[in-house]
Amino acid sequence: MQRHFHDELRQLRDDLILMGERSLDMTRMVLQAVEQGDDSLALQVRGMDDRVDDLEKRVDREIMRYLTLFGPMGSDVRLLLAARDIGHDLERIADEASVIAKRAMVISERGPLKDLLHVPAEGIIACEVLRLALDSFIEGDLAKARLVLERDAEIDALNRKNYEALFGRSGDAAKVSASHVELIFISKALERIGDHSKNIAEQVIFILSGEDIRHAR
Amino acid sequence: MPATMNPTTSRIQVRPATEKEGRQDYISIRDFNFYYGAKKALESIKLDVPERRVVAFIGPSGCGKSTLLRNLNRMNDLVDGIRHEGDITINGRSIYDPGLEVISLRRRVGMVFQKSNPFPKSIYENVVYALRVMGVRDRAILDEACETSLRKAALWDEVKDRLQDSALGLSGGQMQRLCIARAIANRPEILLMDEPCSALDPIATGKIEELIHELKEQFTIVIVTHSMQQAARVSDRTAFFYLGKLIEYDTTEKIFMNPSQAQTEAYISGRFG
Amino acid sequence: MAHHPADSATPKGEPWVWFTSLGLIVGLVMVVGLLGLVLVNGFSVFWAPQVPTVKLADGTTHIGQLAQRRIRPGSPASDPRFERQYQVGLKELNGNSYVWVDEKKVAQESFDPSVLGLERMENGPAFVVPVALVDSKGARLEAGAANFFPALQAELVHAAEIREQLADINRRQIGEVNAEMESLRIAQRRAEDRREPTQAIVDRLAKLDARFAELKASADQVAAGISSAKLEARDASGRALSLPAASLVRAWEPNRMTFWDRVGLLCSRLREFLFDEPREANTEGGLMPAIFGTLVMTVFMSLLVTPFGVIAAIYLREYAKDGPILRAVRICVNNLAGVPSIVFGVFGLGFFVYVLGGSLDRIFFADQLKYNNNTPVLGTGGLLWCSLTLALMTLPVVIVATEEALSAVPRGMREASLAAGASKWQTIRDILLPASAPGILTGVILAMARGAGEVAPLMLVGVVKLAPTLPIDGLAPFLHLDRKFMHLGFHIFDLGFQSPDSDAARPMVFATTLLLIILVVCLNLGAITIRNRLRARFKGASF
């Protein structure tokens, strides 16, 4: 039996997906801004953050409304609980994108940086992983969610490489430019995006299987 | 990007807007006091029911919610020693207007009871009963009303091949839907429901609730329920009664998520008494 | 080991269950005993057992059917002496058709195969040894001949046919002529009284007189056909008898018959019992008028009492305001059920027959009274007054049952109907009455059961020992509410206590009792069937 309030649950899902797509867009755009030193793009990304924040609040309100009024059970409860976390992670991803945009503008203020180390590669993987996490949610695909957990390590590795490239190459901290420090923060932010994607994937696994795999390793 | 990416208007108000917003005070209860003999059952009730909306009355047993409901079609007239003060109007006209026959009031205000109470007649005769007592004899009209009502009550497909069978052979949920079909057969404007699902299993309850959701396209519905979940699921507005008084009346969301009265909060959170 | 009180084998609360069941057992034993007695005695009336020839020590001989055996009154309990009662028949010779025989004095008991059992038009049965059948021309057919018994039977059949023809002429055709002449004479007297021309009436009367004479002649002609054949026989003590074949109803050879012959005889007697009219002061023949009268009266009573009772109950339950008056009325109605039935009979006679019937006679049948020697039409006992009296008597039963049934209709159904916009009367008519129909019918069943078995009041308001006509017949207006009628209950009383020959009547008392019980059971079964059909419509209801 289809109940009329099930429509609202679909609405909630749609809102989450919308949030996800926004965050992914922001990540992609901010990477482009970093690579091309495009300040206007970076500014645009910073402006998009508010929209995601609004979406998060709306998702939270919908969750609360659903919980109070419609007495959800089973997978609906898991979806609602996970939606809260997913919404939070997506909002954090948007925040990280916004942070990257800020750093990118700082870098471009000091003149374009020739060597972006492994950041573009890391960014591509971060976007791929986020895409994968979103797809696993949209499609309810357990395999994709598990793939996210594996691929997160690639981002961590690239992030570490960025450190080593910068500090290992010179061996001399004084030679590291301020722009490079910003780059390290960007790398770190991308790594955080990867972590949030992983969290989303964990929540998807929770929705689909009811299995709580957080802090498993 | 998927189609869902298009930003849509706020969907917090999920209810699809009806073509035309109806009267906000379709049923208007004004300073209504009600007595059973010397006992005051309702005290200065003020409450407006908007047209084509579902309003739920909740509250602990004996709070007067059923009494108020049964005043809306004057079923309480059957009880000896009752008395009322104040007024109730439906679409602007007082139901206590001496020029208004109580029978014609009841034809405009259908009622569904707690226990399904089909007559020991055929399914068909049950549905068309209200028309029969109005004196309708035309077979074509009766047939049409029977089918329409049963369809609206989401029962047609289940019983269309056995309309002449006894109504008492139906299941509990079917019987209750039959009672709803019977209540709407003569196209009333208002539908009163007195705990319509209290004797039904969850599936049947769900069906009735979906039905209420659909019926509000056409009818103004007032439902008394002991189940707060049910009130939350089906109603647009909720009134909380306690000891014959209306404690709080607001949108259902407000009542259940953030009531302004401490008593309401205590009741809906189960911390009552 | 400490004895725990709960270990006791009998639970403390239930030691007297056997006592309550004892009450049921006593009741059942009494009912089954009564029914068994009635059943056995009732059926034995129709059964033809072997007929012994009993020779006593003093040389007297009896041929008869064993009726009963008992301890001689006054014989010591330590050495009981038995005596037997034989039905020997031939009342006109023996003075009594039953004899008591001391068992000790029986010298010889044999079964003569030639013994004939005879049922006669008059003087009861006879058990004889046949000698010969002498036909009208004097030709003798000796009893030993092979075709003797068939020839005798043929004579009986012939006699029965002629009796039937005579009855048709005398009772039906002449009866019709008489009825018309009666009303014409009244018309004639009235016309003379008013000095109106009477020629047409006189002419018609003359025509009827002619017709009457014609019928009489044809009756005589038929009567002439009565066989003058005679059965010559001897009784137990050897006296020669000559019995006209036309006076015999039935003949059988009790000591030659096979079991199936006896069953056939039983069926023949049952048929007569159920469908023929009584003979011999009701001790023989059939009970058809009484069965019919009882049936018509009971049905008519039910038709009267049901609407009255139901309407009264509807007012009491649905419309009357609760209060001391209503309560007083209820108590009165309930007490009415406890009033002895003879009181209703007296009331029926005083009010219905004399006051109501008398007034109606004065209003509608003034002519009849005036010109027919003040013979009342409705101002005397009759079917209508009997039914009304019994209806009054059983009214409380129906009222109480209907009230109960109405109050047992679920409140929800009443509310649903009112909420659908039905008026109170529509609710009562369409919902309450159909729903309470089974309960109302239960009341009617009880009323019928009580009414059908009631005798005392009927004796005062219209039941008679022997009614010449049935309350329903082919003469307009077909249902004659003013006629007196016969009733099984009264028939039992009459047979058992008013009959000149109580020994001869006793078997019929049992048979009639059995019939009355069967009739009441049938009426009840009919009503119960209707009720169950109605009840089936409530199946599946979970109120």
GROMACS .gro file of N, CA and C in nm, chain B residues 158-271:
model
  342
  375GLU      N    1  -1.382  -0.430  -0.473
  375GLU     CA    2  -1.390  -0.549  -0.388
  375GLU      C    3  -1.530  -0.606  -0.380
  376VAL      N    4  -1.632  -0.523  -0.402
  376VAL     CA    5  -1.768  -0.572  -0.380
  376VAL      C    6  -1.858  -0.564  -0.503
  377LYS      N    7  -1.807  -0.516  -0.616
  377LYS     CA    8  -1.898  -0.488  -0.727
  377LYS      C    9  -1.971  -0.613  -0.776
  378ASP      N   10  -1.913  -0.730  -0.751
  378ASP     CA   11  -1.978  -0.853  -0.799
  378ASP      C   12  -2.074  -0.911  -0.697
  379ARG      N   13  -2.080  -0.852  -0.580
  379ARG     CA   14  -2.170  -0.909  -0.478
  379ARG      C   15  -2.245  -0.800  -0.404
  380LEU      N   16  -2.301  -0.708  -0.482
  380LEU     CA   17  -2.373  -0.597  -0.420
  380LEU      C   18  -2.497  -0.644  -0.345
  381GLN      N   19  -2.555  -0.756  -0.390
  381GLN     CA   20  -2.678  -0.802  -0.326
  381GLN      C   21  -2.650  -0.894  -0.208
  382ASP      N   22  -2.522  -0.921  -0.181
  382ASP     CA   23  -2.489  -1.005  -0.064
  382ASP      C   24  -2.505  -0.923   0.063
  383SER      N   25  -2.516  -0.997   0.174
  383SER     CA   26  -2.532  -0.928   0.301
  383SER      C   27  -2.406  -0.849   0.334
  384ALA      N   28  -2.427  -0.730   0.386
  384ALA     CA   29  -2.313  -0.645   0.424
  384ALA      C   30  -2.239  -0.705   0.542
  385LEU      N   31  -2.305  -0.795   0.613
  385LEU     CA   32  -2.243  -0.849   0.734
  385LEU      C   33  -2.138  -0.954   0.700
  386GLY      N   34  -2.126  -0.990   0.572
  386GLY     CA   35  -2.023  -1.085   0.534
  386GLY      C   36  -1.890  -1.019   0.502
  387LEU      N   37  -1.885  -0.888   0.511
  387LEU     CA   38  -1.760  -0.818   0.478
  387LEU      C   39  -1.663  -0.825   0.596
  388SER      N   40  -1.536  -0.795   0.566
  388SER     CA   41  -1.438  -0.789   0.674
  388SER      C   42  -1.453  -0.657   0.748
  389GLY      N   43  -1.386  -0.649   0.863
  389GLY     CA   44  -1.401  -0.529   0.947
  389GLY      C   45  -1.367  -0.401   0.873
  390GLY      N   46  -1.254  -0.403   0.803
  390GLY     CA   47  -1.213  -0.283   0.731
  390GLY      C   48  -1.309  -0.251   0.618
  391GLN      N   49  -1.356  -0.356   0.551
  391GLN     CA   50  -1.452  -0.334   0.441
  391GLN      C   51  -1.581  -0.275   0.495
  392MET      N   52  -1.625  -0.329   0.611
  392MET     CA   53  -1.748  -0.278   0.671
  392MET      C   54  -1.735  -0.130   0.701
  393GLN      N   55  -1.619  -0.091   0.754
  393GLN     CA   56  -1.604   0.049   0.790
  393GLN      C   57  -1.603   0.135   0.663
  394ARG      N   58  -1.539   0.084   0.558
  394ARG     CA   59  -1.542   0.161   0.433
  394ARG      C   60  -1.683   0.166   0.376
  395LEU      N   61  -1.758   0.055   0.397
  395LEU     CA   62  -1.898   0.057   0.354
  395LEU      C   63  -1.975   0.165   0.430
  396CYS      N   64  -1.946   0.177   0.559
  396CYS     CA   65  -2.014   0.280   0.638
  396CYS      C   66  -1.977   0.418   0.587
  397ILE      N   67  -1.853   0.434   0.542
  397ILE     CA   68  -1.813   0.563   0.486
  397ILE      C   69  -1.889   0.586   0.355
  398ALA      N   70  -1.897   0.481   0.273
  398ALA     CA   71  -1.972   0.493   0.148
  398ALA      C   72  -2.116   0.531   0.176
  399ARG      N   73  -2.173   0.470   0.280
  399ARG     CA   74  -2.311   0.500   0.316
  399ARG      C   75  -2.325   0.645   0.361
  400ALA      N   76  -2.222   0.692   0.434
  400ALA     CA   77  -2.230   0.828   0.487
  400ALA      C   78  -2.216   0.933   0.377
  401ILE      N   79  -2.149   0.897   0.266
  401ILE     CA   80  -2.128   0.998   0.162
  401ILE      C   81  -2.223   0.980   0.044
  402ALA      N   82  -2.313   0.879   0.054
  402ALA     CA   83  -2.396   0.848  -0.063
  402ALA      C   84  -2.488   0.963  -0.100
  403ASN      N   85  -2.539   1.036  -0.002
  403ASN     CA   86  -2.630   1.145  -0.036
  403ASN      C   87  -2.555   1.278  -0.045
  404ARG      N   88  -2.426   1.269  -0.075
  404ARG     CA   89  -2.340   1.386  -0.097
  404ARG      C   90  -2.355   1.491   0.013
  405PRO      N   91  -2.316   1.457   0.133
  405PRO     CA   92  -2.317   1.559   0.238
  405PRO      C   93  -2.202   1.655   0.215
  406GLU      N   94  -2.199   1.764   0.292
  406GLU     CA   95  -2.088   1.857   0.277
  406GLU      C   96  -1.980   1.828   0.380
  407ILE      N   97  -2.025   1.770   0.490
  407ILE     CA   98  -1.934   1.747   0.601
  407ILE      C   99  -1.938   1.600   0.637
  408LEU      N  100  -1.823   1.549   0.675
  408LEU     CA  101  -1.817   1.410   0.718
  408LEU      C  102  -1.759   1.408   0.859
  409LEU      N  103  -1.836   1.355   0.952
  409LEU     CA  104  -1.787   1.343   1.089
  409LEU      C  105  -1.741   1.199   1.111
  410MET      N  106  -1.626   1.184   1.172
  410MET     CA  107  -1.577   1.048   1.196
  410MET      C  108  -1.541   1.035   1.343
  411ASP      N  109  -1.609   0.941   1.407
  411ASP     CA  110  -1.587   0.922   1.550
  411ASP      C  111  -1.498   0.799   1.569
  412GLU      N  112  -1.371   0.821   1.582
  412GLU     CA  113  -1.274   0.712   1.597
  412GLU      C  114  -1.298   0.601   1.495
  413PRO      N  115  -1.289   0.632   1.370
  413PRO     CA  116  -1.331   0.536   1.268
  413PRO      C  117  -1.239   0.414   1.258
  414CYS      N  118  -1.121   0.421   1.312
  414CYS     CA  119  -1.028   0.308   1.293
  414CYS      C  120  -0.997   0.234   1.422
  415SER      N  121  -1.070   0.267   1.529
  415SER     CA  122  -1.026   0.211   1.658
  415SER      C  123  -1.044   0.061   1.664
  416ALA      N  124  -1.130   0.005   1.577
  416ALA     CA  125  -1.151  -0.140   1.584
  416ALA      C  126  -1.085  -0.211   1.465
  417LEU      N  127  -0.992  -0.144   1.398
  417LEU     CA  128  -0.940  -0.203   1.275
  417LEU      C  129  -0.791  -0.237   1.287
  418ASP      N  130  -0.748  -0.329   1.205
  418ASP     CA  131  -0.607  -0.364   1.203
  418ASP      C  132  -0.530  -0.258   1.123
  419PRO      N  133  -0.397  -0.260   1.132
  419PRO     CA  134  -0.319  -0.152   1.071
  419PRO      C  135  -0.341  -0.136   0.920
  420ILE      N  136  -0.357  -0.247   0.850
  420ILE     CA  137  -0.376  -0.237   0.705
  420ILE      C  138  -0.507  -0.163   0.675
  421ALA      N  139  -0.614  -0.212   0.743
  421ALA     CA  140  -0.744  -0.149   0.721
  421ALA      C  141  -0.739  -0.003   0.764
  422THR      N  142  -0.671   0.023   0.876
  422THR     CA  143  -0.656   0.161   0.922
  422THR      C  144  -0.588   0.246   0.815
  423GLY      N  145  -0.481   0.190   0.759
  423GLY     CA  146  -0.409   0.264   0.655
  423GLY      C  147  -0.500   0.297   0.538
  424LYS      N  148  -0.582   0.199   0.500
  424LYS     CA  149  -0.672   0.223   0.386
  424LYS      C  150  -0.769   0.335   0.418
  425ILE      N  151  -0.824   0.331   0.538
  425ILE     CA  152  -0.921   0.435   0.577
  425ILE      C  153  -0.850   0.571   0.578
  426GLU      N  154  -0.728   0.574   0.629
  426GLU     CA  155  -0.657   0.702   0.636
  426GLU      C  156  -0.630   0.758   0.496
  427GLU      N  157  -0.592   0.669   0.406
  427GLU     CA  158  -0.572   0.715   0.268
  427GLU      C  159  -0.702   0.770   0.210
  428LEU      N  160  -0.811   0.699   0.248
  428LEU     CA  161  -0.941   0.741   0.200
  428LEU      C  162  -0.973   0.882   0.251
  429ILE      N  163  -0.947   0.905   0.378
  429ILE     CA  164  -0.972   1.038   0.436
  429ILE      C  165  -0.892   1.142   0.357
  430HIS      N  166  -0.768   1.106   0.327
  430HIS     CA  167  -0.681   1.198   0.255
  430HIS      C  168  -0.742   1.234   0.119
  431GLU      N  169  -0.805   1.134   0.056
  431GLU     CA  170  -0.865   1.163  -0.074
  431GLU      C  171  -0.999   1.234  -0.062
  432LEU      N  172  -1.075   1.196   0.042
  432LEU     CA  173  -1.209   1.254   0.056
  432LEU      C  174  -1.204   1.403   0.086
  433LYS      N  175  -1.092   1.450   0.138
  433LYS     CA  176  -1.092   1.592   0.175
  433LYS      C  177  -1.088   1.682   0.052
  434GLU      N  178  -1.068   1.623  -0.065
  434GLU     CA  179  -1.084   1.702  -0.186
  434GLU      C  180  -1.227   1.754  -0.198
  435GLN      N  181  -1.321   1.675  -0.143
  435GLN     CA  182  -1.462   1.709  -0.161
  435GLN      C  183  -1.535   1.744  -0.032
  436PHE      N  184  -1.490   1.685   0.078
  436PHE     CA  185  -1.566   1.701   0.201
  436PHE      C  186  -1.483   1.773   0.306
  437THR      N  187  -1.555   1.842   0.392
  437THR     CA  188  -1.491   1.893   0.512
  437THR      C  189  -1.501   1.781   0.616
  438ILE      N  190  -1.389   1.743   0.673
  438ILE     CA  191  -1.389   1.625   0.758
  438ILE      C  192  -1.347   1.663   0.899
  439VAL      N  193  -1.426   1.619   0.995
  439VAL     CA  194  -1.386   1.632   1.135
  439VAL      C  195  -1.372   1.491   1.190
  440ILE      N  196  -1.256   1.463   1.246
  440ILE     CA  197  -1.231   1.327   1.292
  440ILE      C  198  -1.189   1.330   1.438
  441VAL      N  199  -1.255   1.246   1.517
  441VAL     CA  200  -1.214   1.228   1.656
  441VAL      C  201  -1.127   1.103   1.660
  442THR      N  202  -1.012   1.113   1.723
  442THR     CA  203  -0.928   0.994   1.727
  442THR      C  204  -0.850   0.988   1.857
  443HIS      N  205  -0.831   0.865   1.901
  443HIS     CA  206  -0.748   0.843   2.020
  443HIS      C  207  -0.603   0.830   1.981
  444SER      N  208  -0.581   0.806   1.853
  444SER     CA  209  -0.444   0.783   1.809
  444SER      C  210  -0.384   0.915   1.761
  445MET      N  211  -0.285   0.961   1.834
  445MET     CA  212  -0.222   1.087   1.793
  445MET      C  213  -0.152   1.070   1.659
  446GLN      N  214  -0.095   0.951   1.637
  446GLN     CA  215  -0.030   0.927   1.510
  446GLN      C  216  -0.130   0.946   1.397
  447GLN      N  217  -0.252   0.894   1.423
  447GLN     CA  218  -0.351   0.907   1.318
  447GLN      C  219  -0.386   1.054   1.293
  448ALA      N  220  -0.407   1.127   1.401
  448ALA     CA  221  -0.435   1.269   1.386
  448ALA      C  222  -0.323   1.335   1.307
  449ALA      N  223  -0.200   1.301   1.340
  449ALA     CA  224  -0.086   1.362   1.273
  449ALA      C  225  -0.084   1.324   1.126
  450ARG      N  226  -0.118   1.198   1.098
  450ARG     CA  227  -0.107   1.152   0.959
  450ARG      C  228  -0.215   1.212   0.870
  451VAL      N  229  -0.338   1.225   0.922
  451VAL     CA  230  -0.446   1.260   0.829
  451VAL      C  231  -0.491   1.404   0.835
  452SER      N  232  -0.463   1.476   0.943
  452SER     CA  233  -0.532   1.605   0.959
  452SER      C  234  -0.446   1.722   0.914
  453ASP      N  235  -0.516   1.828   0.881
  453ASP     CA  236  -0.448   1.954   0.853
  453ASP      C  237  -0.440   2.038   0.979
  454ARG      N  238  -0.543   2.027   1.060
  454ARG     CA  239  -0.542   2.100   1.186
  454ARG      C  240  -0.581   2.005   1.297
  455THR      N  241  -0.533   2.036   1.414
  455THR     CA  242  -0.562   1.950   1.528
  455THR      C  243  -0.606   2.037   1.645
  456ALA      N  244  -0.712   1.987   1.712
  456ALA     CA  245  -0.759   2.055   1.832
  456ALA      C  246  -0.738   1.961   1.950
  457PHE      N  247  -0.677   2.013   2.056
  457PHE     CA  248  -0.656   1.931   2.174
  457PHE      C  249  -0.753   1.973   2.283
  458PHE      N  250  -0.830   1.877   2.330
  458PHE     CA  251  -0.929   1.904   2.434
  458PHE      C  252  -0.885   1.840   2.564
  459TYR      N  253  -0.922   1.907   2.672
  459TYR     CA  254  -0.897   1.846   2.802
  459TYR      C  255  -1.003   1.897   2.899
  460LEU      N  256  -1.069   1.804   2.965
  460LEU     CA  257  -1.174   1.836   3.063
  460LEU      C  258  -1.277   1.934   3.007
  461GLY      N  259  -1.320   1.907   2.887
  461GLY     CA  260  -1.427   1.988   2.830
  461GLY      C  261  -1.382   2.122   2.776
  462LYS      N  262  -1.255   2.148   2.781
  462LYS     CA  263  -1.207   2.276   2.729
  462LYS      C  264  -1.118   2.251   2.608
  463LEU      N  265  -1.120   2.349   2.518
  463LEU     CA  266  -1.029   2.344   2.404
  463LEU      C  267  -0.898   2.406   2.449
  464ILE      N  268  -0.795   2.324   2.462
  464ILE     CA  269  -0.667   2.374   2.514
  464ILE      C  270  -0.589   2.443   2.404
  465GLU      N  271  -0.581   2.376   2.288
  465GLU     CA  272  -0.503   2.435   2.181
  465GLU      C  273  -0.558   2.389   2.047
  466TYR      N  274  -0.558   2.482   1.953
  466TYR     CA  275  -0.606   2.449   1.819
  466TYR      C  276  -0.514   2.516   1.719
  467ASP      N  277  -0.448   2.436   1.636
  467ASP     CA  278  -0.351   2.495   1.544
  467ASP      C  279  -0.329   2.397   1.430
  468THR      N  280  -0.236   2.434   1.341
  468THR     CA  281  -0.205   2.338   1.236
  468THR      C  282  -0.146   2.213   1.302
  469THR      N  283  -0.168   2.102   1.235
  469THR     CA  284  -0.124   1.975   1.292
  469THR      C  285   0.027   1.976   1.318
  470GLU      N  286   0.100   2.034   1.225
  470GLU     CA  287   0.246   2.039   1.240
  470GLU      C  288   0.285   2.113   1.367
  471LYS      N  289   0.220   2.225   1.387
  471LYS     CA  290   0.251   2.307   1.504
  471LYS      C  291   0.218   2.230   1.632
  472ILE      N  292   0.100   2.170   1.633
  472ILE     CA  293   0.058   2.098   1.754
  472ILE      C  294   0.156   1.986   1.789
  473PHE      N  295   0.200   1.914   1.688
  473PHE     CA  296   0.281   1.796   1.720
  473PHE      C  297   0.430   1.825   1.727
  474MET      N  298   0.476   1.932   1.661
  474MET     CA  299   0.619   1.958   1.666
  474MET      C  300   0.654   2.061   1.770
  475ASN      N  301   0.564   2.154   1.792
  475ASN     CA  302   0.601   2.261   1.882
  475ASN      C  303   0.477   2.327   1.940
  476PRO      N  304   0.403   2.252   2.022
  476PRO     CA  305   0.279   2.309   2.074
  476PRO      C  306   0.308   2.425   2.168
  477SER      N  307   0.214   2.520   2.174
  477SER     CA  308   0.242   2.636   2.257
  477SER      C  309   0.194   2.615   2.401
  478GLN      N  310   0.106   2.517   2.423
  478GLN     CA  311   0.058   2.494   2.559
  478GLN      C  312   0.133   2.377   2.622
  479ALA      N  313   0.166   2.393   2.750
  479ALA     CA  314   0.239   2.287   2.820
  479ALA      C  315   0.154   2.160   2.827
  480GLN      N  316   0.019   2.175   2.844
  480GLN     CA  317  -0.067   2.056   2.854
  480GLN      C  318  -0.065   1.977   2.724
  481THR      N  319  -0.067   2.049   2.614
  481THR     CA  320  -0.063   1.981   2.484
  481THR      C  321   0.068   1.905   2.470
  482GLU      N  322   0.175   1.973   2.502
  482GLU     CA  323   0.307   1.911   2.494
  482GLU      C  324   0.310   1.783   2.577
  483ALA      N  325   0.258   1.795   2.700
  483ALA     CA  326   0.259   1.679   2.789
  483ALA      C  327   0.176   1.565   2.730
  484TYR      N  328   0.062   1.600   2.671
  484TYR     CA  329  -0.025   1.496   2.619
  484TYR      C  330   0.037   1.426   2.498
  485ILE      N  331   0.085   1.508   2.403
  485ILE     CA  332   0.133   1.443   2.281
  485ILE      C  333   0.264   1.370   2.306
  486SER      N  334   0.340   1.411   2.409
  486SER     CA  335   0.465   1.340   2.434
  486SER      C  336   0.444   1.225   2.531
  487GLY      N  337   0.320   1.200   2.567
  487GLY     CA  338   0.292   1.085   2.652
  487GLY      C  339   0.330   1.107   2.797
  488ARG      N  340   0.349   1.230   2.837
  488ARG     CA  341   0.386   1.256   2.977
  488ARG      C  342   0.267   1.303   3.056
   0.00000   0.00000   0.00000
